[in-house]
GROMACS .gro file of C-alpha atoms in nm:
model
  119
    1GLN     CA    1   8.885   8.332   9.007
    2VAL     CA    2   8.918   8.572   9.295
    3GLN     CA    3   8.847   8.469   9.661
    4LEU     CA    4   8.760   8.701   9.930
    5VAL     CA    5   8.793   8.631  10.302
    6GLU     CA    6   8.645   8.898  10.536
    7SER     CA    7   8.694   8.918  10.914
    8GLY     CA    8   8.642   9.164  11.193
    9GLY     CA    9   8.278   9.188  11.241
   10GLY     CA   10   8.116   9.171  11.587
   11LEU     CA   11   7.902   9.343  11.837
   12VAL     CA   12   7.984   9.700  11.950
   13GLN     CA   13   7.813   9.980  12.126
   14ALA     CA   14   7.715  10.314  11.960
   15GLY     CA   15   8.014  10.535  11.934
   16ASP     CA   16   8.271  10.250  11.920
   17SER     CA   17   8.512  10.161  11.640
   18LEU     CA   18   8.561   9.846  11.444
   19ARG     CA   19   8.791   9.738  11.173
   20LEU     CA   20   8.692   9.506  10.901
   21SER     CA   21   8.952   9.320  10.682
   22CYS     CA   22   8.930   9.147  10.344
   23ALA     CA   23   9.203   8.941  10.205
   24ALA     CA   24   9.181   8.878   9.838
   25SER     CA   25   9.362   8.610   9.635
   26GLY     CA   26   9.366   8.575   9.275
   27PRO     CA   27   9.575   8.596   8.947
   28LYS     CA   28   9.628   8.975   8.971
   29SER     CA   29   9.844   9.145   9.221
   30ALA     CA   30   9.557   9.396   9.303
   31TYR     CA   31   9.189   9.458   9.236
   32PRO     CA   32   8.970   9.738   9.265
   33MET     CA   33   8.775   9.666   9.581
   34GLY     CA   34   8.476   9.772   9.784
   35TRP     CA   35   8.269   9.743  10.086
   36PHE     CA   36   7.888   9.692  10.077
   37ARG     CA   37   7.633   9.642  10.349
   38GLN     CA   38   7.294   9.510  10.362
   39ALA     CA   39   7.046   9.545  10.651
   40PRO     CA   40   6.739   9.351  10.710
   41ASP     CA   41   6.457   9.455  10.455
   42LYS     CA   42   6.688   9.690  10.284
   43GLU     CA   43   6.883   9.707   9.960
   44ARG     CA   44   7.263   9.636   9.951
   45GLU     CA   45   7.432   9.961   9.946
   46LEU     CA   46   7.788  10.053   9.852
   47VAL     CA   47   7.981  10.187  10.156
   48ALA     CA   48   8.337  10.246  10.013
   49HIS     CA   49   8.543  10.177   9.719
   50ILE     CA   50   8.901  10.188   9.654
   51THR     CA   51   9.105  10.158   9.350
   52TRP     CA   52   9.370   9.893   9.291
   53SER     CA   53   9.663  10.146   9.359
   54GLY     CA   54   9.478  10.284   9.668
   55MET     CA   55   9.506  10.620   9.517
   56THR     CA   56   9.140  10.695   9.497
   57THR     CA   57   8.862  10.627   9.738
   58PHE     CA   58   8.490  10.675   9.732
   59TYR     CA   59   8.228  10.679  10.020
   60GLY     CA   60   7.863  10.667  10.063
   61ASP     CA   61   7.703  10.965  10.207
   62SER     CA   62   7.590  10.789  10.521
   63VAL     CA   63   7.955  10.701  10.615
   64ARG     CA   64   8.154  10.969  10.469
   65GLY     CA   65   8.382  11.127  10.753
   66ARG     CA   66   8.329  10.816  10.971
   67PHE     CA   67   8.460  10.526  10.785
   68THR     CA   68   8.793  10.491  10.610
   69ILE     CA   69   8.893  10.240  10.345
   70SER     CA   70   9.253  10.148  10.290
   71ARG     CA   71   9.471   9.863  10.137
   72ASP     CA   72   9.777   9.699  10.184
   73ASN     CA   73   9.893   9.525   9.858
   74ASN     CA   74  10.191   9.383  10.024
   75ALA     CA   75   9.984   9.201  10.289
   76GLU     CA   76   9.797   8.943  10.087
   77ASN     CA   77   9.613   9.211   9.888
   78THR     CA   78   9.411   9.323  10.198
   79VAL     CA   79   9.165   9.586  10.210
   80TYR     CA   80   9.054   9.743  10.552
   81LEU     CA   81   8.749   9.929  10.652
   82ARG     CA   82   8.798  10.137  10.960
   83MET     CA   83   8.457  10.224  11.112
   84ASN     CA   84   8.446  10.508  11.373
   85ASP     CA   85   8.157  10.641  11.569
   86LEU     CA   86   7.944  10.365  11.486
   87LYS     CA   87   7.560  10.419  11.495
   88PRO     CA   88   7.268  10.166  11.532
   89GLU     CA   89   7.193  10.239  11.148
   90ASP     CA   90   7.539  10.107  11.069
   91ALA     CA   91   7.438   9.761  11.162
   92ALA     CA   92   7.420   9.525  10.872
   93VAL     CA   93   7.601   9.225  10.707
   94TYR     CA   94   7.917   9.391  10.548
   95TYR     CA   95   8.034   9.227  10.224
   96CYS     CA   96   8.388   9.279  10.062
   97ALA     CA   97   8.362   9.281   9.680
   98ALA     CA   98   8.623   9.305   9.399
   99LYS     CA   99   8.617   9.344   9.024
  100GLU     CA  100   8.863   9.304   8.735
  101ASN     CA  101   8.899   9.655   8.665
  102ASP     CA  102   8.716   9.992   8.742
  103ALA     CA  103   8.522   9.977   8.405
  104LEU     CA  104   8.337   9.667   8.527
  105GLY     CA  105   8.092   9.593   8.785
  106TYR     CA  106   8.186   9.393   9.106
  107GLY     CA  107   8.221   9.031   9.023
  108TYR     CA  108   8.355   8.878   9.322
  109TRP     CA  109   8.207   8.873   9.663
  110GLY     CA  110   8.312   8.758  10.016
  111GLN     CA  111   8.088   8.566  10.252
  112GLY     CA  112   7.970   8.863  10.465
  113THR     CA  113   8.059   8.956  10.817
  114GLN     CA  114   7.797   9.075  11.072
  115VAL     CA  115   7.836   9.409  11.237
  116THR     CA  116   7.578   9.476  11.532
  117VAL     CA  117   7.553   9.807  11.692
  118SER     CA  118   7.381   9.851  12.016
  119SER     CA  119   7.227  10.182  12.135
   0.00000   0.00000   0.00000
C-alpha cells in the first residue's frame, strides 16, 4: 500500500508561483508519480508525470513551459510541482498520484490540495 501526503496549496494572485509537494511512502524505494487537477464541473486532467528515476517527464498542453515536475528520492520519495505564472484557469484541486510501474494506471491517490488563483 502506498500513502501519499500532499502539501503546498493555497491562494495566490495571477502571475505568482507556487510549489506543491507530495511525499510517498510504500514498499518500493520509488514509484512513477504524477499530478492531476480537477476544477469544478470539469474532468480530472493529468498535469504532469515523472518516472521513478526522474529521467523522463511529461506535461499537459495547458501547463507545459510553466510547470515543472521533479523528485527527490532521497527525501522521503518526494515529488514536487513547481507552478509558475499561474493563471485563474489553473485553479483546481490538485492530486498527487502514484503507480506500481509505468505499464499500469495510477492506483494510489493523495487527498488533494486546493490551489486558488485570483485575477
